[in-house]
GROMACS .gro file of C-alpha atoms in nm:
model
  408
    1MET     CA    1   0.269   2.773  -1.446
    2PRO     CA    2  -0.065   2.781  -1.273
    3GLN     CA    3  -0.085   2.955  -0.928
    4LEU     CA    4  -0.013   2.711  -0.649
    5SER     CA    5  -0.252   2.658  -0.332
    6THR     CA    6  -0.174   2.878  -0.062
    7PRO     CA    7   0.066   2.715   0.192
    8PRO     CA    8  -0.106   2.600   0.522
    9THR     CA    9   0.021   2.700   0.883
   10ASP     CA   10   0.074   2.371   1.046
   11THR     CA   11   0.421   2.241   0.998
   12ASP     CA   12   0.329   1.901   0.930
   13ASP     CA   13   0.095   2.027   0.662
   14VAL     CA   14   0.347   2.246   0.518
   15ILE     CA   15   0.599   1.954   0.478
   16ALA     CA   16   0.341   1.781   0.270
   17TRP     CA   17   0.269   2.104   0.067
   18VAL     CA   18   0.628   2.150   0.001
   19ALA     CA   19   0.680   1.778  -0.081
   20GLU     CA   20   0.383   1.801  -0.315
   21HIS     CA   21   0.460   2.128  -0.509
   22LEU     CA   22   0.830   2.180  -0.471
   23GLY     CA   23   0.958   1.815  -0.379
   24ASP     CA   24   1.124   1.752  -0.721
   25LEU     CA   25   1.336   2.050  -0.670
   26THR     CA   26   1.477   1.954  -0.336
   27ARG     CA   27   1.797   1.780  -0.248
   28GLU     CA   28   1.618   1.495  -0.061
   29GLY     CA   29   1.325   1.457  -0.307
   30PRO     CA   30   0.958   1.449  -0.241
   31HIS     CA   31   0.965   1.178   0.016
   32GLY     CA   32   1.269   1.318   0.219
   33VAL     CA   33   1.136   1.675   0.291
   34THR     CA   34   1.128   1.753   0.660
   35SER     CA   35   1.147   2.060   0.873
   36GLY     CA   36   1.427   2.215   1.025
   37GLY     CA   37   1.537   2.354   1.374
   38PHE     CA   38   1.354   2.679   1.339
   39LYS     CA   39   0.963   2.749   1.260
   40GLY     CA   40   0.940   3.018   0.986
   41GLY     CA   41   0.699   3.294   0.998
   42GLN     CA   42   0.678   3.640   1.158
   43SER     CA   43   0.520   3.528   1.499
   44ALA     CA   44   0.786   3.303   1.547
   45ALA     CA   45   1.038   3.592   1.448
   46ASP     CA   46   0.867   3.817   1.686
   47ALA     CA   47   0.875   3.557   1.961
   48ALA     CA   48   1.244   3.496   1.912
   49LEU     CA   49   1.302   3.887   1.924
   50ALA     CA   50   1.105   3.947   2.226
   51THR     CA   51   1.299   3.680   2.422
   52LEU     CA   52   1.638   3.778   2.299
   53ASP     CA   53   1.889   3.768   2.594
   54ILE     CA   54   2.253   3.847   2.506
   55ASP     CA   55   2.380   3.831   2.880
   56ARG     CA   56   2.734   3.685   2.869
   57TYR     CA   57   2.728   3.688   2.491
   58ALA     CA   58   3.092   3.790   2.476
   59TRP     CA   59   3.196   3.490   2.672
   60THR     CA   60   2.952   3.204   2.549
   61ARG     CA   61   2.895   3.277   2.173
   62SER     CA   62   3.148   3.029   2.086
   63THR     CA   63   3.041   2.742   2.321
   64VAL     CA   64   2.948   2.439   2.095
   65LEU     CA   65   2.838   2.192   2.380
   66PRO     CA   66   2.651   2.136   2.595
   67VAL     CA   67   2.363   2.307   2.384
   68SER     CA   68   2.213   2.457   2.689
   69ARG     CA   69   2.521   2.685   2.751
   70ARG     CA   70   2.556   2.817   2.393
   71GLY     CA   71   2.527   3.178   2.374
   72ALA     CA   72   2.439   3.230   2.012
   73SER     CA   73   2.138   3.427   1.977
   74ARG     CA   74   1.961   3.215   1.696
   75MET     CA   75   1.854   3.518   1.527
   76SER     CA   76   1.994   3.472   1.183
   77PRO     CA   77   1.751   3.277   0.993
   78TYR     CA   78   1.499   3.548   1.068
   79ILE     CA   79   1.724   3.833   0.965
   80ARG     CA   80   1.830   3.636   0.655
   81HIS     CA   81   1.466   3.627   0.522
   82GLY     CA   82   1.384   3.980   0.629
   83LEU     CA   83   1.135   3.860   0.905
   84LEU     CA   84   1.356   4.082   1.130
   85THR     CA   85   1.583   4.381   1.015
   86LEU     CA   86   1.937   4.432   1.139
   87PRO     CA   87   1.825   4.763   1.279
   88MET     CA   88   1.521   4.596   1.482
   89VAL     CA   89   1.772   4.336   1.631
   90TRP     CA   90   2.027   4.623   1.696
   91ASP     CA   91   1.792   4.837   1.899
   92ALA     CA   92   1.671   4.533   2.077
   93VAL     CA   93   1.988   4.483   2.263
   94ALA     CA   94   2.032   4.834   2.368
   95ASP     CA   95   2.001   4.767   2.725
   96ALA     CA   96   2.249   4.454   2.754
   97PRO     CA   97   2.573   4.443   2.924
   98PRO     CA   98   2.813   4.686   2.745
   99LYS     CA   99   3.076   4.431   2.661
  100ASP     CA  100   2.792   4.189   2.528
  101ARG     CA  101   2.629   4.456   2.343
  102THR     CA  102   2.948   4.566   2.180
  103LYS     CA  103   3.024   4.221   2.070
  104TYR     CA  104   2.694   4.127   1.950
  105ARG     CA  105   2.660   4.452   1.739
  106ASP     CA  106   3.001   4.382   1.590
  107GLU     CA  107   2.837   4.050   1.457
  108LEU     CA  108   2.547   4.255   1.323
  109MET     CA  109   2.791   4.499   1.149
  110TRP     CA  110   2.970   4.181   1.002
  111GLN     CA  111   2.631   4.081   0.831
  112GLU     CA  112   2.599   4.440   0.707
  113TYR     CA  113   2.953   4.432   0.570
  114ALA     CA  114   2.886   4.098   0.375
  115ARG     CA  115   2.587   4.276   0.235
  116HIS     CA  116   2.791   4.571   0.122
  117LEU     CA  117   3.031   4.356  -0.008
  118TYR     CA  118   2.796   4.154  -0.200
  119ALA     CA  119   2.615   4.459  -0.336
  120ARG     CA  120   2.969   4.581  -0.479
  121VAL     CA  121   3.100   4.252  -0.631
  122GLY     CA  122   2.787   4.051  -0.669
  123THR     CA  123   2.873   3.689  -0.782
  124ALA     CA  124   3.234   3.767  -0.783
  125ASN     CA  125   3.218   3.671  -0.419
  126GLY     CA  126   3.236   3.343  -0.529
  127LYS     CA  127   3.606   3.381  -0.667
  128SER     CA  128   3.893   3.403  -0.400
  129LEU     CA  129   3.894   3.779  -0.289
  130THR     CA  130   4.255   3.839  -0.238
  131ARG     CA  131   4.451   3.498  -0.234
  132ALA     CA  132   4.422   3.172  -0.369
  133GLN     CA  133   4.326   2.869  -0.170
  134PRO     CA  134   4.615   2.722   0.048
  135GLN     CA  135   4.728   2.381  -0.115
  136THR     CA  136   4.768   2.071   0.078
  137SER     CA  137   4.836   1.711  -0.055
  138THR     CA  138   4.858   1.522   0.258
  139TRP     CA  139   4.494   1.459   0.347
  140THR     CA  140   4.365   1.126   0.209
  141ARG     CA  141   4.018   1.091   0.386
  142ASP     CA  142   3.688   1.259   0.283
  143PRO     CA  143   3.678   1.636   0.377
  144TRP     CA  144   3.436   1.583   0.640
  145PRO     CA  145   3.521   1.239   0.764
  146ALA     CA  146   3.228   1.048   0.912
  147GLU     CA  147   3.467   0.877   1.161
  148MET     CA  148   3.565   1.171   1.333
  149ASN     CA  149   3.303   1.254   1.608
  150CYS     CA  150   3.341   1.611   1.573
  151MET     CA  151   3.283   1.614   1.197
  152ALA     CA  152   2.988   1.369   1.218
  153THR     CA  153   2.818   1.547   1.494
  154VAL     CA  154   2.834   1.880   1.338
  155VAL     CA  155   2.745   1.778   1.000
  156ASP     CA  156   2.449   1.589   1.128
  157GLU     CA  157   2.315   1.897   1.304
  158LEU     CA  158   2.368   2.091   0.980
  159HIS     CA  159   2.160   1.835   0.788
  160THR     CA  160   1.889   1.796   1.076
  161ASP     CA  161   1.855   2.153   1.213
  162GLY     CA  162   1.985   2.357   0.910
  163TRP     CA  163   2.180   2.581   1.158
  164LEU     CA  164   2.510   2.599   1.326
  165VAL     CA  165   2.687   2.812   1.574
  166ASN     CA  166   2.962   3.019   1.400
  167GLN     CA  167   3.236   2.818   1.584
  168THR     CA  168   3.130   2.495   1.405
  169ARG     CA  169   3.082   2.666   1.080
  170MET     CA  170   3.448   2.756   1.103
  171TRP     CA  171   3.544   2.393   1.185
  172LEU     CA  172   3.371   2.282   0.895
  173SER     CA  173   3.501   2.512   0.639
  174SER     CA  174   3.866   2.489   0.789
  175GLN     CA  175   3.849   2.136   0.781
  176TRP     CA  176   3.727   2.111   0.421
  177ALA     CA  177   3.948   2.344   0.276
  178VAL     CA  178   4.257   2.434   0.474
  179ARG     CA  179   4.332   2.085   0.619
  180ALA     CA  180   4.184   1.867   0.338
  181GLY     CA  181   4.240   2.099   0.051
  182ALA     CA  182   3.908   2.021  -0.113
  183PRO     CA  183   3.787   2.328  -0.329
  184TRP     CA  184   3.623   2.590  -0.090
  185ARG     CA  185   3.335   2.655  -0.336
  186GLU     CA  186   3.218   2.299  -0.322
  187GLY     CA  187   3.213   2.303   0.055
  188GLU     CA  188   3.030   2.658   0.063
  189ASP     CA  189   2.777   2.512  -0.170
  190GLU     CA  190   2.713   2.181   0.044
  191MET     CA  191   2.673   2.418   0.361
  192PHE     CA  192   2.447   2.668   0.170
  193ALA     CA  193   2.218   2.396   0.075
  194HIS     CA  194   2.117   2.307   0.431
  195LEU     CA  195   2.140   2.644   0.622
  196LEU     CA  196   1.817   2.813   0.691
  197ASP     CA  197   2.003   3.145   0.715
  198GLY     CA  198   2.213   3.053   0.408
  199SER     CA  199   2.298   3.349   0.201
  200ARG     CA  200   2.566   3.396  -0.060
  201ALA     CA  201   2.666   3.722   0.101
  202ALA     CA  202   2.739   3.584   0.462
  203ASN     CA  203   2.823   3.205   0.388
  204ARG     CA  204   3.059   3.303   0.097
  205LEU     CA  205   3.240   3.590   0.330
  206GLY     CA  206   3.246   3.340   0.604
  207TRP     CA  207   3.416   3.072   0.411
  208GLN     CA  208   3.668   3.317   0.248
  209TRP     CA  209   3.765   3.455   0.593
  210THR     CA  210   3.814   3.111   0.727
  211VAL     CA  211   4.011   2.967   0.431
  212GLY     CA  212   4.218   3.287   0.393
  213THR     CA  213   4.108   3.352   0.030
  214GLY     CA  214   3.963   3.689   0.186
  215SER     CA  215   4.162   3.750   0.490
  216GLY     CA  216   4.508   3.641   0.399
  217LYS     CA  217   4.523   3.423   0.722
  218PRO     CA  218   4.372   3.063   0.714
  219TYR     CA  219   4.208   2.966   1.030
  220GLY     CA  220   4.343   2.636   1.154
  221PHE     CA  221   4.119   2.376   1.288
  222SER     CA  222   4.262   2.104   1.516
  223ARG     CA  223   4.173   1.886   1.831
  224TRP     CA  224   4.253   2.176   2.053
  225GLN     CA  225   3.936   2.374   1.952
  226VAL     CA  226   3.712   2.073   1.994
  227ASN     CA  227   3.851   1.986   2.358
  228LYS     CA  228   3.815   2.349   2.443
  229ARG     CA  229   3.436   2.394   2.305
  230ALA     CA  230   3.303   2.046   2.313
  231PRO     CA  231   3.547   1.822   2.480
  232GLN     CA  232   3.282   1.521   2.513
  233LEU     CA  233   3.314   1.478   2.116
  234CYS     CA  234   3.681   1.393   2.169
  235ARG     CA  235   3.623   1.154   2.464
  236GLU     CA  236   3.343   0.963   2.275
  237CYS     CA  237   3.536   0.944   1.949
  238ALA     CA  238   3.668   0.616   1.805
  239LEU     CA  239   3.988   0.806   1.686
  240SER     CA  240   4.064   0.977   2.015
  241ASN     CA  241   4.393   0.782   2.046
  242ALA     CA  242   4.478   0.832   1.673
  243CYS     CA  243   4.316   1.174   1.599
  244PRO     CA  244   4.395   1.277   1.248
  245ILE     CA  245   4.376   1.653   1.334
  246GLU     CA  246   4.591   1.640   1.652
  247ASP     CA  247   4.840   1.904   1.506
  248TRP     CA  248   4.749   2.236   1.361
  249PRO     CA  249   4.732   2.254   0.977
  250SER     CA  250   4.972   2.469   0.779
  251SER     CA  251   4.863   2.826   0.823
  252ASP     CA  252   5.063   2.954   0.492
  253PRO     CA  253   4.825   3.160   0.281
  254GLY     CA  254   4.793   3.099  -0.100
  255PRO     CA  255   4.946   3.352  -0.335
  256HIS     CA  256   4.780   3.686  -0.418
  257VAL     CA  257   4.515   3.675  -0.700
  258ASP     CA  258   4.346   3.943  -0.890
  259GLY     CA  259   4.020   3.937  -0.728
  260PRO     CA  260   3.706   4.190  -0.753
  261ASP     CA  261   3.799   4.549  -0.687
  262LEU     CA  262   3.755   4.610  -0.295
  263ASN     CA  263   3.940   4.944  -0.279
  264THR     CA  264   3.760   5.252  -0.195
  265GLY     CA  265   3.456   5.299  -0.435
  266PRO     CA  266   3.076   5.339  -0.445
  267VAL     CA  267   2.863   5.057  -0.288
  268PRO     CA  268   2.517   5.025  -0.445
  269ALA     CA  269   2.257   5.110  -0.194
  270GLY     CA  270   1.914   5.166  -0.386
  271PRO     CA  271   1.690   5.460  -0.334
  272SER     CA  272   1.703   5.645  -0.015
  273THR     CA  273   1.324   5.739  -0.032
  274THR     CA  274   1.050   5.562  -0.211
  275GLU     CA  275   1.026   5.607  -0.581
  276THR     CA  276   0.680   5.583  -0.745
  277THR     CA  277   0.577   5.607  -1.096
  278GLY     CA  278   0.236   5.451  -1.097
  279THR     CA  279  -0.015   5.272  -0.875
  280ALA     CA  280   0.103   4.926  -0.788
  281GLU     CA  281  -0.146   4.654  -0.781
  282ALA     CA  282   0.072   4.392  -0.596
  283VAL     CA  283   0.394   4.361  -0.369
  284TRP     CA  284   0.666   4.128  -0.520
  285LEU     CA  285   0.805   3.928  -0.245
  286THR     CA  286   1.151   3.755  -0.243
  287ALA     CA  287   1.321   3.523  -0.011
  288GLU     CA  288   1.480   3.860   0.147
  289SER     CA  289   1.152   4.014   0.206
  290LEU     CA  290   0.912   3.803   0.404
  291GLY     CA  291   0.857   4.014   0.703
  292ASP     CA  292   0.570   4.246   0.795
  293ASN     CA  293   0.815   4.508   0.819
  294ASP     CA  294   0.956   4.495   0.472
  295PRO     CA  295   0.907   4.846   0.321
  296ALA     CA  296   0.700   4.769   0.031
  297LEU     CA  297   0.467   4.540   0.247
  298ALA     CA  298   0.434   4.783   0.526
  299ALA     CA  299   0.343   5.085   0.287
  300ASP     CA  300  -0.006   4.904   0.245
  301PRO     CA  301  -0.115   4.624   0.483
  302ASP     CA  302  -0.411   4.555   0.249
  303ARG     CA  303  -0.246   4.529  -0.096
  304PRO     CA  304  -0.200   4.159  -0.208
  305ALA     CA  305   0.133   4.007  -0.234
  306VAL     CA  306   0.299   3.760  -0.467
  307PHE     CA  307   0.591   3.528  -0.425
  308VAL     CA  308   0.738   3.302  -0.714
  309PHE     CA  309   0.943   2.998  -0.626
  310ASP     CA  310   1.238   3.032  -0.887
  311GLU     CA  311   1.207   2.699  -1.054
  312PRO     CA  312   1.516   2.737  -1.265
  313LEU     CA  313   1.729   2.855  -0.987
  314LEU     CA  314   1.598   2.594  -0.732
  315ARG     CA  315   1.664   2.317  -0.976
  316THR     CA  316   2.022   2.436  -1.010
  317LEU     CA  317   2.073   2.481  -0.638
  318ARG     CA  318   1.909   2.185  -0.515
  319LEU     CA  319   1.846   2.316  -0.159
  320SER     CA  320   1.735   2.095   0.125
  321GLY     CA  321   1.383   2.073   0.162
  322LYS     CA  322   1.378   2.212   0.524
  323ARG     CA  323   1.489   2.538   0.351
  324LEU     CA  324   1.181   2.562   0.149
  325VAL     CA  325   0.951   2.446   0.445
  326PHE     CA  326   1.094   2.763   0.633
  327LEU     CA  327   0.986   2.978   0.345
  328ALA     CA  328   0.650   2.827   0.309
  329GLU     CA  329   0.572   2.853   0.673
  330ALA     CA  330   0.639   3.242   0.654
  331LEU     CA  331   0.411   3.246   0.355
  332GLY     CA  332   0.151   3.056   0.505
  333GLU     CA  333   0.134   3.287   0.809
  334MET     CA  334   0.131   3.585   0.560
  335ALA     CA  335  -0.164   3.454   0.373
  336THR     CA  336  -0.371   3.469   0.701
  337VAL     CA  337  -0.348   3.839   0.702
  338ARG     CA  338  -0.326   3.979   0.349
  339PRO     CA  339  -0.424   3.834   0.000
  340LEU     CA  340  -0.119   3.621  -0.117
  341GLU     CA  341  -0.031   3.447  -0.448
  342VAL     CA  342   0.237   3.183  -0.441
  343ARG     CA  343   0.361   3.076  -0.776
  344ARG     CA  344   0.649   2.856  -0.936
  345GLY     CA  345   0.828   2.913  -1.247
  346VAL     CA  346   1.048   3.158  -1.422
  347VAL     CA  347   0.991   3.482  -1.198
  348ALA     CA  348   0.986   3.734  -1.493
  349GLU     CA  349   0.744   3.542  -1.680
  350GLU     CA  350   0.514   3.469  -1.381
  351LEU     CA  351   0.506   3.847  -1.322
  352THR     CA  352   0.505   4.004  -1.640
  353GLY     CA  353   0.262   4.290  -1.731
  354ARG     CA  354   0.190   4.310  -1.349
  355SER     CA  355   0.224   4.664  -1.176
  356LEU     CA  356   0.439   4.597  -0.866
  357ALA     CA  357   0.556   4.747  -0.557
  358ALA     CA  358   0.898   4.611  -0.440
  359THR     CA  359   1.172   4.673  -0.189
  360TRP     CA  360   1.512   4.724  -0.334
  361THR     CA  361   1.738   4.425  -0.242
  362PRO     CA  362   2.112   4.395  -0.260
  363VAL     CA  363   2.152   4.088  -0.430
  364PRO     CA  364   2.236   4.025  -0.806
  365GLY     CA  365   1.936   3.809  -0.880
  366TRP     CA  366   1.712   4.085  -0.766
  367ALA     CA  367   1.861   4.343  -1.002
  368ARG     CA  368   1.858   4.085  -1.282
  369ILE     CA  369   1.480   3.999  -1.261
  370SER     CA  370   1.368   4.362  -1.175
  371ALA     CA  371   1.504   4.458  -1.495
  372HIS     CA  372   1.238   4.274  -1.657
  373LEU     CA  373   0.939   4.376  -1.451
  374SER     CA  374   0.709   4.681  -1.404
  375ILE     CA  375   0.797   4.817  -1.064
  376ASP     CA  376   0.589   5.133  -1.011
  377GLU     CA  377   0.672   5.160  -0.643
  378LEU     CA  378   1.023   5.097  -0.531
  379HIS     CA  379   1.115   5.104  -0.153
  380PRO     CA  380   1.448   5.171   0.007
  381TRP     CA  381   1.637   4.871   0.163
  382PRO     CA  382   1.637   4.886   0.544
  383TRP     CA  383   2.016   4.899   0.587
  384LEU     CA  384   2.182   4.903   0.933
  385VAL     CA  385   2.458   5.154   0.785
  386ARG     CA  386   2.358   5.295   0.443
  387PRO     CA  387   2.621   5.235   0.187
  388GLU     CA  388   2.852   5.493   0.051
  389THR     CA  389   3.190   5.539  -0.114
  390SER     CA  390   3.414   5.297   0.113
  391SER     CA  391   3.696   5.027   0.093
  392LEU     CA  392   3.580   4.672   0.149
  393ARG     CA  393   3.927   4.526   0.143
  394SER     CA  394   3.879   4.412   0.531
  395PHE     CA  395   3.595   4.409   0.794
  396SER     CA  396   3.812   4.577   1.052
  397ALA     CA  397   3.892   4.862   0.841
  398TRP     CA  398   3.525   4.893   0.736
  399ARG     CA  399   3.412   4.868   1.078
  400ARG     CA  400   3.628   5.154   1.206
  401SER     CA  401   3.525   5.382   0.904
  402HIS     CA  402   3.153   5.325   1.011
  403ARG     CA  403   3.205   5.315   1.401
  404GLY     CA  404   2.910   5.505   1.561
  405GLN     CA  405   2.694   5.463   1.226
  406HIS     CA  406   2.370   5.272   1.238
  407ALA     CA  407   2.008   5.318   1.129
  408ARG     CA  408   1.766   5.459   1.402
   0.00000   0.00000   0.00000
């Protein structure tokens, strides 16, 4: 497919660019493309990091309303797309109060654990890891009923901003799968389509933990959490006197299943140093590597870069247009500081015959596509904790085994 024009830098113009070049691949269609609650690009990521303040994070991270009292850091979209790395964010909170720093860094380690697990099992993380989904037959409404103010409000935020605090992510996944009994993969797909930080590594692991297919202990969502975290939602709900989630859902886990092997074993990590077999003419960018600090980009600030919107994948996923706007904003800004090609098509076909530099990436799609490309310069992934032989059966055990380890 011919090379696309370079994305602009103004958000309104980026929306129009996405609608023109990619709108047919989006969930909303060309006329429904909008931006989300975050601006993409390195300068926005740098500004967010420069103002990161996690004071009282340990006490406020689960606050839902009012929005002004939320303690969530809102770094995740930038981390997801490589505009900020986990080691960078880890170091940025070094001087935070000890309890807040410990809790926040535990959340960064959860992100790293999700990447380790994804690197090991790949797309098998879309199957129940240890237990089947709990079964229920009593729910007769939609999984996320619009007449429930808590659900309507959270789903609207998901669809509008493309981001949720962790507490409401658990509300949605528990309500969908634990109480309503709808297939968890369908709910995960629906959330993934809208989240600006959506990754199959973190989103699927979060759902599996909440549903109990990975943790063995389903997270129950009821009116109690709403009253604690956002009581005004209950007060203003038409069902406040007939709440369908007044009581706790069943917490019985599903039966054991033969999931992917999570026992002690090697976790793919990529090279520890740059591997070079020739002179690369361009840097291959992916949705995981859009930051100036990406190793392949940083190795030569003047080398051209190329990004391909994966048409077959996007046609299958039908992501919300706001996710593509976020990516296009990052690409538009990058084009102001180095030569950049933006293409649409089958990635391997668009890049065939090119001598490429790339950063090894812990996602199965990268491995599948890179096998068909000429990567003459391969850079290490910027791990927070470099994978080694370990068990991935639980985050707590994995975390204990890596206590005190992190990239510097």
